[in-house]
């Protein structure tokens, strides 16, 4: 028996995809499956989400790997590429690198690809100031790309919100206005909304939506749970208790002796640690569920193990399942809060040592 295990529910994934369609019924869906589908295992996720109209990943290598595994849907490379060789590779594998920089336009104007790129997206910097071409330079870029002969005539405009998790923030409105004005000028389809905007900003849905996190059943908002949006957690992270023992008052647990028994205590050790991606920031901060009961994580997180206070869960035994996150009694959003980070980080940093177990399909 291998543990820790991230159990991936295909039916939950498909349920959440249906929620995207529910929120944005008129938009096409570009499912974001970068970073190994947010740590969920990209091949199984791509297979489960083949009703998508397209996929998006961050990097060329992620896209090539999907093609190698037989994925035939359009695949957008959100970071784009910057060399002639990489553009050739993209053309060869029928991939769609986003154009976000004028030097990419220069490069495409100076080379001849083995075949024109298809399903082309230009990233507009509508206010986030990360990747993108400024709105006033879009029409020039577009006409240069058209004459380059290296792209067919399927073009769209993409942009990304910097503050979509802040519902009602005026900066979202400003970004949307830039995109609406470009849509009117160029007549091109627009793709703008990430999960938070899909859930809370219907005016921004437009032609294409681009959700990631919500597909995995996680809320992008600090103040709402995934259940409130009708989403189901896709990943359940579990491991096993590998030891239980008793401590006397005053005895300390783990590196640095960061936890001291204030009374006679029962302690458990579970097999997971920062070497699996269970954040060290959870030292003395987190909780787990054993036999349906919540128990505090105590002391420092080690590379391979965590210590748990079992004093109120005295019936727990070696071999018992330990839930780290992913059921309604303990969601990853809560654990992210304890770690002082966002759930995106917790799921994407799970290491290879965590077994992925795909269920129901
Ligand atoms: C990761 C990413 C998304 C998906 O965002 P979620 O918040 O996970 O829905 C969409 N667009 C871009 C450009 C991204 O980098």
Short mmCIF file of C-alpha atoms and ligand atoms in Angstrom, two decimals:
data_model
loop_
_atom_site.label_atom_id
_atom_site.label_comp_id
_atom_site.label_asym_id
_atom_site.label_seq_id
_atom_site.Cartn_x
_atom_site.Cartn_y
_atom_site.Cartn_z
CA UNK A 1 0.00 0.00 0.00
CA UNK A 2 1.45 3.32 -1.06
CA UNK A 3 0.92 6.56 0.78
CA UNK A 4 0.56 9.50 0.89
CA UNK A 5 -2.08 9.41 -1.83
CA UNK A 6 -3.82 12.19 -3.71
CA UNK A 7 -7.08 10.58 -4.82
CA UNK A 8 -8.41 12.37 -7.90
CA UNK A 9 -12.15 12.24 -8.55
CA UNK A 10 -12.98 12.35 -12.25
CA UNK A 11 -16.69 12.76 -11.53
CA UNK A 12 -15.98 15.82 -9.34
CA UNK A 13 -13.87 17.29 -12.14
CA UNK A 14 -16.68 16.80 -14.64
CA UNK A 15 -19.20 18.21 -12.19
CA UNK A 16 -17.06 21.36 -11.81
CA UNK A 17 -16.74 21.67 -15.60
CA UNK A 18 -20.54 21.62 -15.76
CA UNK A 19 -20.52 24.43 -13.16
CA UNK A 20 -18.35 26.51 -15.51
CA UNK A 21 -20.95 25.98 -18.25
CA UNK A 22 -23.68 26.89 -15.76
CA UNK A 23 -22.01 30.19 -14.85
CA UNK A 24 -20.90 31.06 -18.40
CA UNK A 25 -23.42 29.30 -20.67
CA UNK A 26 -22.65 31.36 -23.78
CA UNK A 27 -18.86 31.23 -23.62
CA UNK A 28 -16.45 28.68 -24.98
CA UNK A 29 -14.22 27.11 -22.36
CA UNK A 30 -10.42 27.05 -22.41
CA UNK A 31 -9.62 24.74 -19.48
CA UNK A 32 -6.38 25.68 -17.72
CA UNK A 33 -4.34 22.55 -17.00
CA UNK A 34 -0.87 24.07 -16.43
CA UNK A 35 1.46 22.84 -13.67
CA UNK A 36 0.33 19.21 -14.09
CA UNK A 37 -3.30 20.32 -13.88
CA UNK A 38 -2.64 22.18 -10.62
CA UNK A 39 -0.94 19.08 -9.23
CA UNK A 40 -3.86 16.79 -10.05
CA UNK A 41 -2.17 14.86 -12.91
CA UNK A 42 -2.55 16.42 -16.34
CA UNK A 43 -3.12 13.35 -18.49
CA UNK A 44 -6.10 12.06 -16.52
CA UNK A 45 -7.47 15.60 -16.20
CA UNK A 46 -7.15 16.31 -19.95
CA UNK A 47 -8.97 13.07 -20.70
CA UNK A 48 -11.76 13.93 -18.24
CA UNK A 49 -12.14 17.47 -19.62
CA UNK A 50 -12.21 16.66 -23.32
CA UNK A 51 -15.53 18.50 -23.67
CA UNK A 52 -13.46 21.69 -23.34
CA UNK A 53 -13.14 23.83 -26.45
CA UNK A 54 -9.40 24.20 -25.83
CA UNK A 55 -6.72 23.68 -23.20
CA UNK A 56 -4.22 26.18 -21.81
CA UNK A 57 -0.83 25.40 -20.27
CA UNK A 58 2.01 27.73 -19.27
CA UNK A 59 4.96 26.31 -21.22
CA UNK A 60 5.90 24.72 -24.52
CA UNK A 61 7.16 21.54 -22.81
CA UNK A 62 3.78 21.04 -21.11
CA UNK A 63 2.00 21.40 -24.44
CA UNK A 64 4.33 19.02 -26.31
CA UNK A 65 3.86 16.42 -23.59
CA UNK A 66 0.07 16.63 -24.01
CA UNK A 67 0.42 16.05 -27.77
CA UNK A 68 2.75 13.11 -27.05
CA UNK A 69 -0.05 11.65 -24.96
CA UNK A 70 -2.50 11.94 -27.83
CA UNK A 71 -4.37 15.12 -26.85
CA UNK A 72 -5.79 16.65 -30.04
CA UNK A 73 -7.72 19.71 -28.79
CA UNK A 74 -6.21 23.15 -29.42
CA UNK A 75 -3.53 23.89 -26.79
CA UNK A 76 -2.65 27.48 -25.89
CA UNK A 77 0.78 28.19 -24.40
CA UNK A 78 0.11 31.11 -22.04
CA UNK A 79 3.77 32.18 -21.68
CA UNK A 80 4.36 32.02 -25.44
CA UNK A 81 7.82 31.25 -26.88
CA UNK A 82 10.77 33.44 -27.78
CA UNK A 83 12.97 31.60 -30.29
CA UNK A 84 12.62 30.51 -33.91
CA UNK A 85 13.21 26.87 -32.91
CA UNK A 86 10.44 26.99 -30.35
CA UNK A 87 8.04 28.60 -32.85
CA UNK A 88 8.89 25.79 -35.30
CA UNK A 89 8.21 23.20 -32.62
CA UNK A 90 4.90 24.87 -31.81
CA UNK A 91 3.96 24.79 -35.51
CA UNK A 92 5.01 21.17 -35.86
CA UNK A 93 2.84 20.10 -32.90
CA UNK A 94 -0.02 22.41 -33.87
CA UNK A 95 0.27 24.40 -30.65
CA UNK A 96 -0.81 27.97 -30.02
CA UNK A 97 1.83 30.12 -28.31
CA UNK A 98 0.34 33.38 -27.02
CA UNK A 99 1.89 36.50 -28.52
CA UNK A 100 2.59 38.93 -25.67
CA UNK A 101 5.71 40.81 -26.81
CA UNK A 102 6.60 42.84 -29.88
CA UNK A 103 9.87 40.91 -30.29
CA UNK A 104 7.77 37.79 -30.91
CA UNK A 105 6.03 39.69 -33.70
CA UNK A 106 9.45 40.72 -35.09
CA UNK A 107 10.64 37.13 -35.00
CA UNK A 108 7.54 35.80 -36.77
CA UNK A 109 8.02 38.49 -39.42
CA UNK A 110 11.55 37.23 -40.13
CA UNK A 111 11.13 33.43 -40.34
CA UNK A 112 9.03 30.92 -42.26
CA UNK A 113 7.34 28.23 -40.20
CA UNK A 114 6.76 24.73 -41.60
CA UNK A 115 3.05 25.50 -41.41
CA UNK A 116 1.08 28.53 -40.20
CA UNK A 117 0.15 28.59 -36.52
CA UNK A 118 -3.55 28.18 -35.79
CA UNK A 119 -5.90 29.32 -33.04
CA UNK A 120 -3.83 32.41 -32.37
CA UNK A 121 -4.13 34.59 -29.28
CA UNK A 122 -2.60 37.97 -28.57
CA UNK A 123 -2.20 38.84 -24.89
CA UNK A 124 -3.26 42.40 -24.13
CA UNK A 125 -1.85 44.22 -21.12
CA UNK A 126 -5.15 45.69 -19.96
CA UNK A 127 -3.75 46.67 -16.56
CA UNK A 128 -2.07 43.78 -14.83
CA UNK A 129 1.36 44.71 -16.22
CA UNK A 130 2.72 41.18 -16.25
CA UNK A 131 2.66 39.76 -19.80
CA UNK A 132 1.02 41.56 -22.69
CA UNK A 133 1.09 44.15 -25.45
CA UNK A 134 -0.40 47.54 -24.61
CA UNK A 135 -3.92 48.15 -25.97
CA UNK A 136 -2.76 50.99 -28.24
CA UNK A 137 -0.24 48.67 -29.95
CA UNK A 138 -2.57 45.74 -30.58
CA UNK A 139 -3.81 46.69 -34.03
CA UNK A 140 -0.26 47.15 -35.35
CA UNK A 141 0.81 43.80 -33.90
CA UNK A 142 -2.22 42.15 -35.43
CA UNK A 143 -1.63 43.49 -38.93
CA UNK A 144 2.07 42.57 -38.80
CA UNK A 145 1.20 39.02 -37.69
CA UNK A 146 -1.31 38.74 -40.53
CA UNK A 147 1.25 39.73 -43.17
CA UNK A 148 3.94 37.46 -41.65
CA UNK A 149 2.27 34.45 -43.30
CA UNK A 150 3.07 32.42 -40.18
CA UNK A 151 -0.42 32.53 -38.72
CA UNK A 152 -3.75 31.62 -40.21
CA UNK A 153 -6.61 34.06 -39.74
CA UNK A 154 -8.03 32.65 -36.49
CA UNK A 155 -7.15 35.41 -34.02
CA UNK A 156 -8.39 36.25 -30.56
CA UNK A 157 -7.50 38.72 -27.84
CA UNK A 158 -6.68 37.54 -24.36
CA UNK A 159 -6.08 39.38 -21.12
CA UNK A 160 -5.81 38.53 -17.44
CA UNK A 161 -7.33 40.16 -14.36
CA UNK A 162 -5.01 41.24 -11.57
CA UNK A 163 -7.80 41.59 -8.99
CA UNK A 164 -10.67 39.34 -9.99
CA UNK A 165 -10.74 37.78 -6.50
CA UNK A 166 -11.70 41.23 -5.18
CA UNK A 167 -15.35 41.33 -6.22
CA UNK A 168 -16.49 44.79 -7.33
CA UNK A 169 -12.96 46.24 -7.47
CA UNK A 170 -12.96 49.16 -9.92
CA UNK A 171 -9.68 47.98 -11.47
CA UNK A 172 -11.51 44.95 -12.90
CA UNK A 173 -13.94 47.32 -14.58
CA UNK A 174 -11.05 49.27 -16.13
CA UNK A 175 -9.48 46.11 -17.51
CA UNK A 176 -12.81 44.95 -18.93
CA UNK A 177 -13.36 48.34 -20.61
CA UNK A 178 -10.01 48.07 -22.42
CA UNK A 179 -11.02 44.66 -23.75
CA UNK A 180 -14.53 45.71 -24.77
CA UNK A 181 -13.13 48.64 -26.69
CA UNK A 182 -10.59 46.41 -28.48
CA UNK A 183 -13.31 43.87 -29.22
CA UNK A 184 -15.33 46.60 -30.89
CA UNK A 185 -12.37 47.94 -32.87
CA UNK A 186 -11.07 44.58 -34.12
CA UNK A 187 -14.20 42.41 -34.13
CA UNK A 188 -12.11 39.62 -32.58
CA UNK A 189 -13.22 37.16 -29.88
CA UNK A 190 -12.03 37.98 -26.36
CA UNK A 191 -10.90 35.62 -23.59
CA UNK A 192 -10.57 37.27 -20.19
CA UNK A 193 -12.16 35.46 -17.24
CA UNK A 194 -10.28 33.21 -14.85
CA UNK A 195 -12.19 31.26 -12.17
CA UNK A 196 -12.95 34.23 -9.94
CA UNK A 197 -14.37 36.19 -12.87
CA UNK A 198 -16.36 33.18 -14.10
CA UNK A 199 -17.95 32.93 -10.64
CA UNK A 200 -18.48 36.61 -9.82
CA UNK A 201 -18.20 38.82 -12.90
CA UNK A 202 -20.66 37.71 -15.60
CA UNK A 203 -20.13 40.83 -17.77
CA UNK A 204 -16.55 39.70 -18.29
CA UNK A 205 -17.35 36.25 -19.71
CA UNK A 206 -17.52 37.34 -23.37
CA UNK A 207 -16.51 34.81 -26.05
CA UNK A 208 -14.17 32.52 -24.11
CA UNK A 209 -13.60 31.87 -20.41
CA UNK A 210 -10.32 30.50 -19.03
CA UNK A 211 -10.88 28.84 -15.65
CA UNK A 212 -8.34 26.79 -13.75
CA UNK A 213 -8.84 26.59 -9.99
CA UNK A 214 -12.61 26.16 -9.99
CA UNK A 215 -12.30 23.06 -12.20
CA UNK A 216 -10.44 21.46 -9.31
CA UNK A 217 -13.26 22.34 -6.94
CA UNK A 218 -11.45 25.08 -5.05
CA UNK A 219 -12.78 28.54 -4.30
CA UNK A 220 -10.64 31.44 -5.58
CA UNK A 221 -12.09 33.75 -2.94
CA UNK A 222 -10.81 34.17 0.61
CA UNK A 223 -14.34 34.71 1.93
CA UNK A 224 -16.40 31.97 0.21
CA UNK A 225 -16.14 28.18 0.24
CA UNK A 226 -16.21 26.03 -2.87
CA UNK A 227 -19.51 24.51 -1.65
CA UNK A 228 -21.13 27.95 -1.85
CA UNK A 229 -20.31 27.92 -5.58
CA UNK A 230 -21.56 24.36 -6.02
CA UNK A 231 -18.06 23.01 -6.60
CA UNK A 232 -16.74 19.63 -5.45
CA UNK A 233 -13.14 19.11 -4.34
CA UNK A 234 -11.31 16.93 -6.87
CA UNK A 235 -8.26 16.04 -4.78
CA UNK A 236 -8.38 14.20 -1.49
CA UNK A 237 -4.97 14.03 0.17
CA UNK A 238 -4.59 11.22 2.67
CA UNK A 239 -1.86 9.27 4.39
CA UNK A 240 -1.56 6.76 7.24
CA UNK A 241 -0.68 6.82 10.92
CA UNK A 242 2.66 5.02 11.30
CA UNK A 243 3.12 5.38 15.07
CA UNK A 244 1.24 6.28 18.25
CA UNK A 245 2.75 6.77 21.71
CA UNK A 246 2.24 8.56 25.02
CA UNK A 247 4.09 11.56 26.40
CA UNK A 248 4.43 12.77 29.96
CA UNK A 249 3.76 16.34 30.97
CA UNK A 250 6.70 18.55 30.00
CA UNK A 251 8.05 16.33 27.21
CA UNK A 252 8.60 17.98 23.84
CA UNK A 253 7.85 16.92 20.28
CA UNK A 254 10.04 17.10 17.18
CA UNK A 255 12.83 19.35 15.92
CA UNK A 256 13.44 22.32 18.18
CA UNK A 257 11.04 20.92 20.76
CA UNK A 258 8.48 23.35 19.40
CA UNK A 259 5.56 21.69 21.19
CA UNK A 260 5.46 20.74 24.87
CA UNK A 261 2.90 18.43 26.49
CA UNK A 262 0.97 20.42 29.09
CA UNK A 263 -0.65 17.19 30.35
CA UNK A 264 -0.14 13.48 29.70
CA UNK A 265 -0.75 13.26 25.92
CA UNK A 266 -1.21 10.72 23.18
CA UNK A 267 0.74 11.51 20.02
CA UNK A 268 0.49 10.10 16.50
CA UNK A 269 2.95 10.26 13.64
CA UNK A 270 1.65 10.36 10.06
CA UNK A 271 3.66 9.71 6.95
CA UNK A 272 3.73 13.02 5.09
CA UNK A 273 6.05 16.01 5.30
CA UNK A 274 7.48 18.94 3.43
CA UNK A 275 9.27 16.45 1.15
CA UNK A 276 5.80 15.60 -0.16
CA UNK A 277 4.78 19.24 -0.44
CA UNK A 278 3.00 19.46 2.92
CA UNK A 279 4.19 22.95 3.76
CA UNK A 280 6.58 23.51 6.65
CA UNK A 281 4.60 26.70 7.31
CA UNK A 282 1.97 24.36 8.78
CA UNK A 283 4.21 23.61 11.78
CA UNK A 284 2.05 23.91 14.92
CA UNK A 285 -0.71 25.40 12.72
CA UNK A 286 -2.69 22.75 10.91
CA UNK A 287 -5.33 20.12 11.54
CA UNK A 288 -6.02 16.64 10.14
CA UNK A 289 -9.04 14.35 10.33
CA UNK A 290 -8.73 10.81 11.74
CA UNK A 291 -11.79 8.57 12.16
CA UNK A 292 -13.99 11.57 11.37
CA UNK A 293 -12.43 13.64 14.14
CA UNK A 294 -10.28 16.74 13.85
CA UNK A 295 -6.86 16.60 15.50
CA UNK A 296 -4.19 19.32 15.70
CA UNK A 297 -0.81 19.03 13.96
CA UNK A 298 1.86 19.75 16.57
CA UNK A 299 5.56 20.61 16.43
CA UNK A 300 7.54 21.22 13.29
CA UNK A 301 6.68 19.54 10.01
CA UNK A 302 9.57 17.18 9.13
CA UNK A 303 10.59 16.07 5.65
CA UNK A 304 8.67 12.78 5.83
CA UNK A 305 6.45 13.00 8.90
CA UNK A 306 4.10 15.15 10.92
CA UNK A 307 3.13 14.75 14.57
CA UNK A 308 -0.49 14.89 15.66
CA UNK A 309 -2.09 15.38 19.06
CA UNK A 310 -4.33 12.33 19.51
CA UNK A 311 -5.26 13.05 23.12
CA UNK A 312 -8.88 13.69 22.05
CA UNK A 313 -8.83 10.82 19.54
CA UNK A 314 -7.53 8.10 21.78
CA UNK A 315 -8.98 5.26 19.68
CA UNK A 316 -6.72 6.12 16.70
CA UNK A 317 -4.38 3.32 15.65
CA UNK A 318 -1.35 2.69 13.51
CA UNK A 319 -2.62 2.16 9.95
CA UNK A 320 -5.56 4.56 10.26
CA UNK A 321 -6.26 6.92 7.40
CA UNK A 322 -5.23 10.54 8.03
CA UNK A 323 -7.04 13.14 5.91
CA UNK A 324 -4.87 16.18 5.12
CA UNK A 325 -7.45 17.93 2.95
CA UNK A 326 -10.16 17.49 0.32
CA UNK A 327 -13.39 16.47 2.04
CA UNK A 328 -16.09 18.76 3.36
CA UNK A 329 -14.80 18.23 6.92
CA UNK A 330 -11.40 19.70 5.96
CA UNK A 331 -10.92 21.70 2.79
CA UNK A 332 -7.65 22.80 1.18
CA UNK A 333 -8.77 26.46 1.42
CA UNK A 334 -8.65 26.19 5.22
CA UNK A 335 -5.23 24.54 5.21
CA UNK A 336 -3.91 27.26 2.87
CA UNK A 337 -5.09 29.79 5.39
CA UNK A 338 -3.13 28.05 8.17
CA UNK A 339 -0.04 28.05 5.95
CA UNK A 340 -0.43 31.74 5.12
CA UNK A 341 -0.72 30.98 1.41
CA UNK A 342 -3.33 30.26 -1.26
CA UNK A 343 -4.74 26.84 -2.18
CA UNK A 344 -3.18 27.16 -5.67
CA UNK A 345 0.24 26.76 -4.06
CA UNK A 346 -0.60 23.80 -1.82
CA UNK A 347 -1.95 21.64 -4.65
CA UNK A 348 0.70 22.55 -7.24
CA UNK A 349 3.71 21.85 -5.01
CA UNK A 350 2.77 18.28 -4.10
CA UNK A 351 5.84 16.24 -4.98
CA UNK A 352 6.25 13.17 -7.18
CA UNK A 353 6.48 11.05 -4.03
CA UNK A 354 2.72 11.52 -3.52
CA UNK A 355 0.89 8.70 -5.28
CA UNK A 356 -1.90 9.91 -7.63
CA UNK A 357 -4.88 7.58 -7.58
CA UNK A 358 -7.50 8.38 -10.23
CA UNK A 359 -10.96 7.09 -9.37
CA UNK A 360 -14.24 6.63 -11.23
CA UNK A 361 -13.00 6.62 -14.80
C1 LIG B 1 -3.39 30.28 -14.38
C2 LIG B 1 -4.07 31.19 -15.31
C3 LIG B 1 -5.47 31.14 -15.47
C4 LIG B 1 -6.38 30.32 -14.58
O1 LIG B 1 -6.63 31.06 -13.40
P1 LIG B 1 -7.54 30.47 -12.21
O2 LIG B 1 -7.51 31.54 -11.19
O3 LIG B 1 -6.87 29.22 -11.75
O4 LIG B 1 -8.87 30.23 -12.78
C5 LIG B 1 -6.03 31.90 -16.47
N1 LIG B 1 -5.27 32.71 -17.25
C6 LIG B 1 -3.93 32.82 -17.10
C7 LIG B 1 -3.16 33.73 -17.97
C8 LIG B 1 -3.28 32.08 -16.11
O5 LIG B 1 -1.97 32.21 -15.95
#
